[in-house]
Coordinates of N, CA, C and O and ligand atoms in Angstrom, one line a residue:
M16 N 0.8 -1.1 -0.1 CA -0.3 0.1 -0.2 C 0.6 1.3 -0.1 O 1.9 1.3 0.4
K17 N 0.1 2.4 -0.3 CA 1.2 3.8 -0.4 C 0.6 4.5 0.8 O -0.4 4.4 1.6
I18 N 1.6 5.4 1.2 CA 1.4 6.2 2.2 C 0.3 7.3 1.9 O 0.4 8.0 1.1
A19 N -0.6 7.2 3.0 CA -1.6 8.1 2.8 C -2.1 8.8 4.1 O -1.3 8.3 5.1
E20 N -2.9 9.6 4.2 CA -3.5 10.2 5.5 C -3.8 8.8 6.4 O -4.2 8.0 6.0
N21 N -3.3 9.0 7.7 CA -3.6 7.9 8.6 C -2.9 6.8 8.3 O -3.0 5.6 9.0
S22 N -1.7 6.9 7.2 CA -1.1 5.3 7.4 C 0.1 5.7 8.5 O 0.6 6.7 8.8
V23 N 0.6 4.4 8.6 CA 2.0 4.5 9.6 C 3.0 3.7 8.3 O 2.7 2.6 7.9
A24 N 3.9 4.5 8.6 CA 5.1 4.3 7.6 C 6.4 4.3 8.2 O 6.9 4.9 9.4
T25 N 7.0 3.0 8.1 CA 8.5 2.7 8.8 C 9.2 3.4 7.7 O 8.9 2.7 6.7
I26 N 10.3 4.2 8.3 CA 11.3 4.7 7.4 C 12.7 4.6 7.8 O 12.8 4.9 8.9
D27 N 13.6 4.3 7.0 CA 15.1 4.4 7.3 C 15.4 5.9 6.6 O 15.1 6.0 5.8
Y28 N 16.3 6.5 7.5 CA 16.9 7.9 6.8 C 18.1 8.2 7.1 O 18.3 8.1 8.6
T29 N 18.6 9.2 6.5 CA 19.7 9.9 6.9 C 19.2 11.3 6.6 O 18.8 11.7 5.6
L30 N 19.7 12.3 7.7 CA 19.5 13.8 7.7 C 20.8 14.3 7.7 O 21.4 14.3 8.6
K31 N 21.0 15.3 6.7 CA 22.3 16.1 6.6 C 22.0 17.3 6.5 O 20.9 17.9 5.8
D32 N 22.9 18.2 6.9 CA 22.9 19.8 6.6 C 23.5 20.4 5.7 O 24.1 19.2 4.5
D33 N 23.4 21.3 4.9 CA 24.0 21.7 3.8 C 25.6 21.5 3.7 O 26.0 21.5 2.5
E34 N 26.2 21.1 4.7 CA 27.7 21.0 4.7 C 28.0 19.5 4.7 O 29.0 19.1 4.9
D35 N 27.0 18.9 4.3 CA 26.9 17.3 4.2 C 27.2 16.4 5.5 O 27.6 15.4 5.6
V36 N 26.9 17.3 6.6 CA 27.2 16.8 7.6 C 25.9 15.9 8.4 O 24.7 16.4 8.2
V37 N 26.1 14.8 8.8 CA 24.9 14.2 9.2 C 24.4 14.6 10.5 O 25.2 14.3 11.6
I38 N 23.3 15.0 10.8 CA 22.6 15.4 11.8 C 21.9 14.4 12.5 O 21.9 14.4 14.0
D39 N 21.2 13.4 12.0 CA 20.5 12.5 12.3 C 20.2 11.0 11.6 O 20.3 11.6 10.4
Q40 N 20.2 9.9 12.1 CA 19.7 9.0 11.2 C 19.1 8.0 11.9 O 19.1 7.7 13.1
S41 N 18.5 6.9 11.5 CA 17.6 5.8 11.7 C 17.8 4.8 10.6 O 17.5 5.2 9.4
S42 N 18.3 3.5 11.0 CA 18.2 2.5 10.3 C 17.6 1.2 11.1 O 17.0 1.4 12.1
D43 N 17.5 0.0 10.1 CA 17.0 -1.1 10.6 C 15.3 -1.1 11.0 O 15.2 -1.7 12.1
G44 N 14.7 0.0 10.3 CA 13.4 -0.2 10.7 C 12.8 0.5 12.2 O 12.0 0.2 12.9
N45 N 13.8 1.4 13.0 CA 13.5 1.6 14.2 C 12.8 2.9 14.3 O 12.9 3.5 15.1
F46 N 12.3 3.5 13.2 CA 11.7 4.7 13.0 C 10.4 4.5 12.4 O 10.2 4.0 11.2
A47 N 9.2 4.8 12.9 CA 8.0 4.8 12.1 C 6.8 6.0 12.7 O 7.2 6.4 13.7
Y48 N 6.3 6.5 11.9 CA 5.4 7.6 12.0 C 4.0 7.5 11.6 O 3.9 6.7 10.6
L49 N 3.2 8.2 12.2 CA 1.7 8.3 11.6 C 1.6 9.5 10.9 O 1.7 10.8 11.6
H50 N 1.1 9.5 9.8 CA 0.9 10.1 8.6 C -0.4 11.0 8.9 O -1.1 11.0 8.0
N51 N -0.1 12.1 9.9 CA -1.7 13.0 10.1 C -1.1 14.4 10.4 O -1.8 14.8 10.8
G52 N 0.0 14.7 9.8 CA 0.4 16.3 9.8 C 0.9 16.6 11.3 O 1.3 17.9 11.3
Q53 N 1.3 15.9 12.1 CA 1.6 16.1 13.5 C 3.0 15.5 14.0 O 3.4 15.8 14.8
N54 N 3.6 14.6 13.2 CA 4.5 13.6 13.8 C 5.9 13.9 13.1 O 6.9 13.9 13.9
I55 N 6.0 14.5 12.1 CA 7.3 14.7 11.2 C 7.1 16.2 10.5 O 5.9 16.5 10.4
I56 N 8.0 16.4 10.1 CA 8.2 17.9 9.7 C 7.2 18.2 8.3 O 7.5 16.9 7.6
P57 N 6.7 19.1 8.0 CA 5.9 19.1 6.5 C 6.3 18.9 5.3 O 5.7 18.1 4.5
G58 N 7.6 19.2 5.4 CA 8.4 19.0 3.9 C 8.6 17.5 3.6 O 8.7 17.2 2.5
L59 N 9.1 17.1 4.8 CA 9.2 15.4 4.8 C 8.0 14.7 4.6 O 7.9 13.8 3.6
E60 N 7.0 14.9 5.3 CA 5.9 14.5 5.3 C 5.2 14.4 3.9 O 4.8 13.4 2.9
A61 N 5.4 15.6 3.3 CA 4.6 15.8 1.8 C 5.6 15.1 1.0 O 4.9 14.6 -0.2
A62 N 6.9 14.9 1.4 CA 7.7 14.0 0.0 C 7.3 12.5 0.0 O 7.6 11.8 -0.8
L63 N 6.7 12.2 1.2 CA 6.6 10.8 1.4 C 5.2 10.3 1.0 O 5.0 9.1 1.0
L64 N 4.3 11.3 0.8 CA 2.9 10.9 0.3 C 2.9 10.1 -0.8 O 3.6 10.4 -1.9
G65 N 2.4 9.2 -0.9 CA 2.2 8.2 -2.1 C 3.2 7.2 -2.2 O 3.1 6.4 -3.4
K66 N 4.2 7.3 -1.5 CA 5.3 6.4 -1.5 C 4.9 5.0 -0.9 O 4.2 4.8 -0.2
A67 N 5.6 4.0 -1.3 CA 5.5 2.4 -0.9 C 6.5 2.0 -0.2 O 7.7 2.4 -0.6
A68 N 6.6 0.6 0.2 CA 7.7 0.1 0.6 C 8.7 -0.3 -0.6 O 8.3 -0.6 -1.4
G69 N 10.1 0.1 -0.3 CA 11.0 -0.2 -1.3 C 11.2 1.2 -1.8 O 12.4 1.2 -2.6
D70 N 10.5 2.2 -2.0 CA 10.8 3.3 -2.5 C 11.9 3.9 -1.7 O 11.8 4.0 -0.4
K71 N 12.8 4.8 -2.6 CA 13.5 5.8 -1.7 C 13.3 7.3 -2.4 O 13.1 7.3 -3.5
V72 N 13.5 8.1 -1.3 CA 13.0 9.4 -1.6 C 14.3 10.4 -1.1 O 14.5 10.1 0.0
E73 N 14.5 11.1 -2.0 CA 16.0 12.2 -1.6 C 14.8 13.5 -1.7 O 14.5 13.7 -2.6
V74 N 15.0 14.4 -0.5 CA 14.3 15.4 -0.4 C 15.2 16.6 0.4 O 15.6 16.5 1.3
T75 N 15.1 17.7 -0.2 CA 15.8 19.1 0.5 C 14.5 19.7 0.8 O 13.6 19.9 0.3
V76 N 14.5 20.2 2.4 CA 13.6 20.8 2.8 C 14.0 22.1 3.3 O 14.8 22.2 4.4
E77 N 13.5 22.9 3.0 CA 13.7 24.3 3.5 C 13.1 24.8 4.6 O 12.3 24.0 5.4
P78 N 13.5 25.6 5.4 CA 13.3 26.0 7.2 C 12.1 26.2 7.1 O 11.4 25.7 7.9
A79 N 11.4 27.0 6.2 CA 9.9 27.2 6.6 C 9.2 26.0 6.4 O 8.0 25.8 7.3
Q80 N 9.6 24.7 6.0 CA 8.8 23.4 5.8 C 9.4 22.5 6.7 O 9.3 21.4 6.9
A81 N 10.5 23.0 7.4 CA 11.1 22.2 8.6 C 10.9 22.6 9.9 O 9.7 22.8 10.2
Y82 N 11.7 23.3 10.6 CA 11.9 23.9 12.1 C 11.8 25.4 12.0 O 11.9 26.0 13.0
G83 N 11.4 25.8 11.0 CA 11.2 27.3 10.9 C 12.6 28.1 10.8 O 13.9 27.5 11.0
E84 N 12.4 29.4 10.4 CA 13.5 30.5 10.4 C 13.8 30.9 11.9 O 13.1 30.6 12.8
K85 N 15.4 30.8 12.2 CA 15.8 31.2 13.5 C 15.1 32.5 13.9 O 14.8 33.5 13.2
D86 N 14.2 32.6 15.0 CA 13.9 33.9 15.6 C 14.6 34.6 16.5 O 15.1 34.2 17.1
L87 N 15.3 35.9 16.0 CA 16.3 36.3 16.6 C 15.8 36.9 18.1 O 16.6 37.0 18.9
A88 N 14.4 37.1 18.1 CA 13.9 37.4 19.4 C 14.2 36.3 20.7 O 13.8 36.5 21.8
Q89 N 14.2 35.0 20.3 CA 14.5 33.7 21.0 C 15.9 33.7 21.5 O 16.5 32.9 22.2
I90 N 16.8 34.8 20.8 CA 18.3 34.7 21.3 C 18.4 36.0 22.6 O 18.2 37.2 22.0
Q91 N 18.8 35.6 23.4 CA 19.1 36.5 24.7 C 20.4 36.6 25.4 O 21.1 35.5 25.6
R92 N 20.9 37.6 25.9 CA 21.9 37.7 26.8 C 21.7 37.8 28.0 O 20.7 38.8 28.4
V93 N 22.2 37.1 28.8 CA 21.9 36.7 30.4 C 22.8 36.8 31.2 O 23.9 36.4 30.8
P94 N 22.8 37.6 32.4 CA 23.9 37.6 33.3 C 24.4 36.4 33.5 O 23.4 35.6 33.8
R95 N 25.8 36.2 33.7 CA 26.2 34.9 34.1 C 25.9 34.5 35.6 O 25.7 33.3 35.7
D96 N 25.8 35.4 36.6 CA 25.2 35.0 37.9 C 23.8 34.6 37.7 O 23.5 34.3 38.8
M97 N 23.0 34.5 36.8 CA 21.9 34.0 36.7 C 21.8 32.3 36.9 O 21.2 31.5 37.1
F98 N 23.1 31.7 36.4 CA 23.3 30.5 36.3 C 24.2 30.1 37.8 O 24.6 31.1 38.3
P99 N 24.1 29.1 38.2 CA 25.1 28.4 39.4 C 26.3 28.6 39.3 O 26.9 28.3 38.2
A100 N 26.9 29.2 40.3 CA 28.2 30.0 40.4 C 29.0 28.6 40.1 O 30.2 28.7 39.6
E101 N 28.6 27.5 40.4 CA 29.7 26.2 40.4 C 29.7 25.6 38.8 O 30.2 24.7 38.4
A102 N 28.4 26.0 38.3 CA 28.1 25.4 37.1 C 29.2 25.8 35.8 O 29.8 26.9 35.8
D103 N 29.9 24.9 35.2 CA 30.8 25.2 34.1 C 30.2 25.3 32.9 O 29.9 24.7 32.1
I104 N 29.5 26.6 32.5 CA 28.7 27.0 31.4 C 29.4 27.0 30.0 O 30.6 27.6 29.9
Q105 N 29.3 26.1 29.2 CA 30.0 26.0 28.1 C 28.8 26.0 26.7 O 27.7 25.6 27.3
P106 N 29.4 26.5 25.7 CA 28.3 26.4 24.5 C 27.8 25.1 24.1 O 28.7 24.1 24.4
G107 N 26.6 25.0 23.9 CA 26.1 23.5 23.4 C 25.2 23.1 24.8 O 24.4 22.4 24.5
M108 N 25.5 23.7 26.0 CA 24.8 23.3 27.1 C 23.5 23.6 27.0 O 23.0 24.8 26.4
Q109 N 22.5 22.7 27.4 CA 20.8 23.2 27.3 C 20.4 23.3 29.0 O 20.6 22.5 29.6
F110 N 19.6 24.2 28.8 CA 19.0 24.4 30.1 C 17.4 24.6 30.0 O 17.0 25.3 28.6
Q111 N 16.6 24.4 30.9 CA 15.3 24.6 31.0 C 15.0 26.4 31.2 O 15.7 26.8 32.2
G112 N 14.6 27.0 30.3 CA 14.4 28.5 30.6 C 12.8 28.9 30.3 O 12.1 28.4 29.9
E113 N 12.9 30.3 30.4 CA 11.6 30.9 30.3 C 11.9 31.9 29.0 O 12.6 32.8 28.9
S114 N 11.0 31.7 27.8 CA 11.4 32.2 26.7 C 10.2 33.8 27.1 O 9.8 34.1 28.1
P115 N 10.4 35.0 26.1 CA 9.9 36.3 26.5 C 8.5 36.3 26.2 O 7.9 37.2 27.3
D116 N 7.7 35.3 25.8 CA 6.4 35.4 26.0 C 5.8 34.4 27.1 O 4.8 34.3 27.3
G117 N 7.0 34.0 27.8 CA 6.4 33.4 29.2 C 6.3 31.8 29.3 O 6.2 31.3 30.2
Q118 N 6.7 31.2 27.9 CA 6.6 29.9 27.8 C 7.8 29.2 28.2 O 8.7 30.0 28.2
M119 N 7.7 27.9 29.0 CA 8.9 27.3 29.2 C 9.3 26.7 28.1 O 8.6 26.0 27.2
S120 N 10.7 26.9 27.8 CA 11.3 26.1 26.9 C 12.9 25.7 27.0 O 13.4 26.0 28.0
V121 N 13.3 24.9 26.1 CA 14.5 24.5 26.3 C 15.6 25.8 25.6 O 15.2 25.8 24.4
V122 N 16.7 26.0 26.4 CA 17.3 27.2 25.6 C 19.0 26.2 25.6 O 19.2 25.6 26.5
T123 N 19.5 26.5 24.5 CA 20.8 26.3 24.4 C 21.8 27.3 24.8 O 21.7 28.7 23.7
V124 N 22.9 27.2 25.4 CA 24.1 28.2 25.3 C 24.8 28.4 24.0 O 25.3 27.2 23.4
S125 N 24.9 29.5 23.2 CA 25.5 29.7 22.1 C 26.6 30.4 22.3 O 27.5 30.0 21.3
D126 N 26.8 31.1 23.2 CA 28.3 31.7 23.4 C 28.4 32.3 24.8 O 27.2 32.5 25.6
I127 N 29.3 32.6 25.1 CA 29.9 33.3 26.6 C 30.6 34.5 26.1 O 31.6 34.4 25.4
D128 N 30.3 35.7 26.7 CA 30.6 36.8 26.3 C 31.0 37.4 27.4 O 30.0 38.2 28.1
G129 N 32.0 37.5 28.2 CA 32.5 38.2 29.4 C 31.6 37.5 30.6 O 31.6 36.6 30.9
D130 N 30.8 38.8 31.2 CA 30.0 38.3 32.2 C 28.6 37.8 31.8 O 27.8 38.1 32.6
E131 N 28.5 37.7 30.5 CA 27.2 37.5 30.0 C 27.2 36.2 29.1 O 28.2 35.6 28.3
V132 N 26.2 35.6 29.3 CA 25.8 34.1 28.4 C 24.7 34.3 27.1 O 23.6 35.1 27.8
V133 N 24.8 34.1 26.2 CA 24.2 34.2 25.0 C 23.5 32.9 24.9 O 23.8 31.6 24.7
V134 N 22.0 32.8 25.3 CA 21.1 31.6 25.1 C 20.1 31.8 24.1 O 19.8 32.8 23.6
D135 N 20.0 30.5 23.3 CA 19.2 30.6 22.2 C 18.1 29.7 22.4 O 17.9 28.4 22.5
G136 N 16.8 30.2 22.4 CA 15.7 29.1 22.6 C 15.1 28.7 21.3 O 13.9 28.1 21.1
N137 N 15.7 28.9 20.1 CA 15.2 28.4 19.0 C 15.5 26.6 19.0 O 16.3 26.3 19.6
H138 N 14.8 26.0 18.3 CA 14.9 24.9 18.1 C 16.4 24.5 17.4 O 16.5 25.3 16.4
P139 N 17.0 23.5 17.7 CA 18.6 23.2 17.3 C 18.4 23.3 15.6 O 19.5 23.7 15.3
L140 N 17.6 23.0 15.2 CA 17.4 23.0 13.6 C 16.8 24.1 12.8 O 16.7 23.9 11.6
A141 N 16.3 25.0 13.8 CA 15.8 26.1 13.0 C 16.5 26.9 12.1 O 18.1 27.0 12.6
G142 N 16.2 27.2 11.2 CA 17.2 28.0 10.1 C 18.2 27.3 9.1 O 18.7 27.7 8.3
L143 N 17.8 25.9 9.5 CA 18.6 25.0 8.4 C 17.7 24.3 7.3 O 16.6 24.0 7.6
T144 N 18.4 24.2 6.1 CA 18.0 23.4 5.2 C 18.3 22.3 5.3 O 19.5 21.7 5.5
L145 N 17.3 21.3 5.2 CA 17.7 19.9 5.8 C 17.6 19.0 4.4 O 16.7 19.2 3.6
H146 N 18.4 18.1 4.4 CA 18.6 16.9 3.2 C 18.5 15.5 3.8 O 19.1 15.1 4.5
F147 N 16.9 14.8 3.4 CA 16.9 13.4 3.7 C 17.1 12.7 2.7 O 16.8 13.2 1.4
D148 N 17.6 11.5 2.9 CA 17.7 10.5 2.1 C 16.7 9.5 2.9 O 17.3 8.8 4.2
V149 N 15.7 8.8 2.4 CA 15.1 8.1 3.1 C 14.5 6.8 2.2 O 14.7 6.8 1.0
S150 N 14.6 5.8 2.8 CA 14.1 4.5 2.5 C 12.8 4.0 3.0 O 12.9 3.9 4.1
V151 N 11.8 3.7 2.2 CA 10.4 3.4 3.1 C 10.8 2.0 3.3 O 10.7 1.1 2.1
V152 N 10.4 1.4 4.5 CA 10.5 0.3 4.9 C 9.0 -0.6 4.9 O 9.2 -1.7 4.3
D153 N 8.2 0.0 5.5 CA 6.9 -0.7 5.4 C 5.9 0.5 5.7 O 6.1 1.7 5.9
V154 N 4.8 0.1 5.1 CA 3.6 0.9 5.3 C 2.3 0.2 5.5 O 2.1 -0.9 5.1
R155 N 1.3 0.4 6.6 CA 0.4 -0.1 7.0 C -0.6 0.9 7.6 O -0.3 2.0 7.6
E156 N -2.1 0.4 7.7 CA -2.9 1.3 8.2 C -2.6 1.3 9.8 O -2.2 0.4 10.3
A157 N -3.0 2.5 10.3 CA -2.8 2.7 12.1 C -4.2 1.9 12.5 O -5.2 1.7 11.9
S158 N -4.0 1.5 13.6 CA -4.8 1.2 14.4 C -5.8 2.1 14.9 O -5.5 3.3 15.0
A159 N -7.1 2.0 15.2 CA -7.8 2.8 15.9 C -7.2 3.4 17.2 O -7.7 4.6 17.5
E160 N -6.6 2.8 18.0 CA -6.1 3.4 19.2 C -4.9 4.2 18.8 O -4.8 5.5 19.4
E161 N -3.9 4.0 17.9 CA -3.0 4.7 17.1 C -3.6 6.0 16.7 O -3.2 7.2 17.2
L162 N -4.5 5.9 16.1 CA -5.3 7.0 15.5 C -5.8 8.0 16.8 O -5.9 9.2 16.8
E163 N -6.4 7.3 17.8 CA -6.7 8.0 18.7 C -5.7 8.8 19.7 O -5.9 9.9 20.1
H164 N -4.6 8.0 19.6 CA -3.3 8.6 20.5 C -2.7 9.8 19.4 O -1.9 10.6 20.0
G165 N -2.8 9.5 18.1 CA -2.1 10.5 17.5 C -0.6 10.3 16.9 O 0.1 11.0 16.5
H166 N -0.6 8.9 17.3 CA 1.3 8.4 17.3 C 1.2 7.0 16.8 O 0.2 6.2 17.3
V167 N 2.2 6.3 16.6 CA 2.3 5.0 16.5 C 2.7 4.2 17.8 O 3.4 4.6 18.7
H168 N 2.3 3.2 17.7 CA 2.7 2.2 18.8 C 3.5 0.9 18.3 O 3.4 0.6 17.3
G169 N 4.2 0.5 19.1 CA 4.9 -0.6 18.6 C 6.2 -0.6 18.1 O 6.7 0.5 18.3
P170 N 6.8 -1.1 17.3 CA 8.0 -1.0 16.8 C 8.4 0.3 16.5 O 7.3 0.8 15.5
G171 N 9.3 0.9 16.4 CA 9.5 2.2 16.1 C 8.8 3.3 16.5 O 8.9 4.6 16.0
G172 N 7.6 3.1 17.3 CA 6.8 4.0 17.8 C 6.9 4.1 19.4 O 7.8 3.5 20.0
H173 N 5.8 4.6 20.1 CA 5.8 4.5 21.6 C 5.4 3.1 21.8 O 4.9 2.4 21.2
A174 N 6.2 3.0 23.1 CA 6.1 1.7 24.1 C 5.5 2.3 25.2 O 6.1 2.2 26.4
H175 N 4.2 2.3 25.3 CA 3.5 2.8 26.5 C 2.0 2.1 26.8 O 1.5 1.4 25.7
Ligands
ZN22 ZN1 -0.3 6.1 22.4

């Protein structure tokens, strides 16, 4: 069968950035998703519509169809003394933080500048053009329970 709305598709994929650096990958049928507009980025989901087991898909996804553009308002400078004195703050570290609109979110330390720390509340892949190399492993219909939960159960999905 072909991937359609409410299909469960198992895919092996390699995700690379513009510099050909592998950001993420899955193999051996370890990743499955429910095709309902909520589980994978829109640009990848659109490219997989209508594909069947055995198909290979190469797709480049612009930020708008992936994790969005970087929002400069999400990048803030905060005093170093807002962090525990004993903490060894390094670029790449992640903290639970509060965004300007009051939402709790994960921020990533992007730089340390004197007695200020630059933190970035954007998704780590925001602003990136993503290159996917996908093999469709399996396509099946979702169970009633999966449709109710909005995600895949069993191999490659939730185990709860
Ligand atoms: Zn569930």
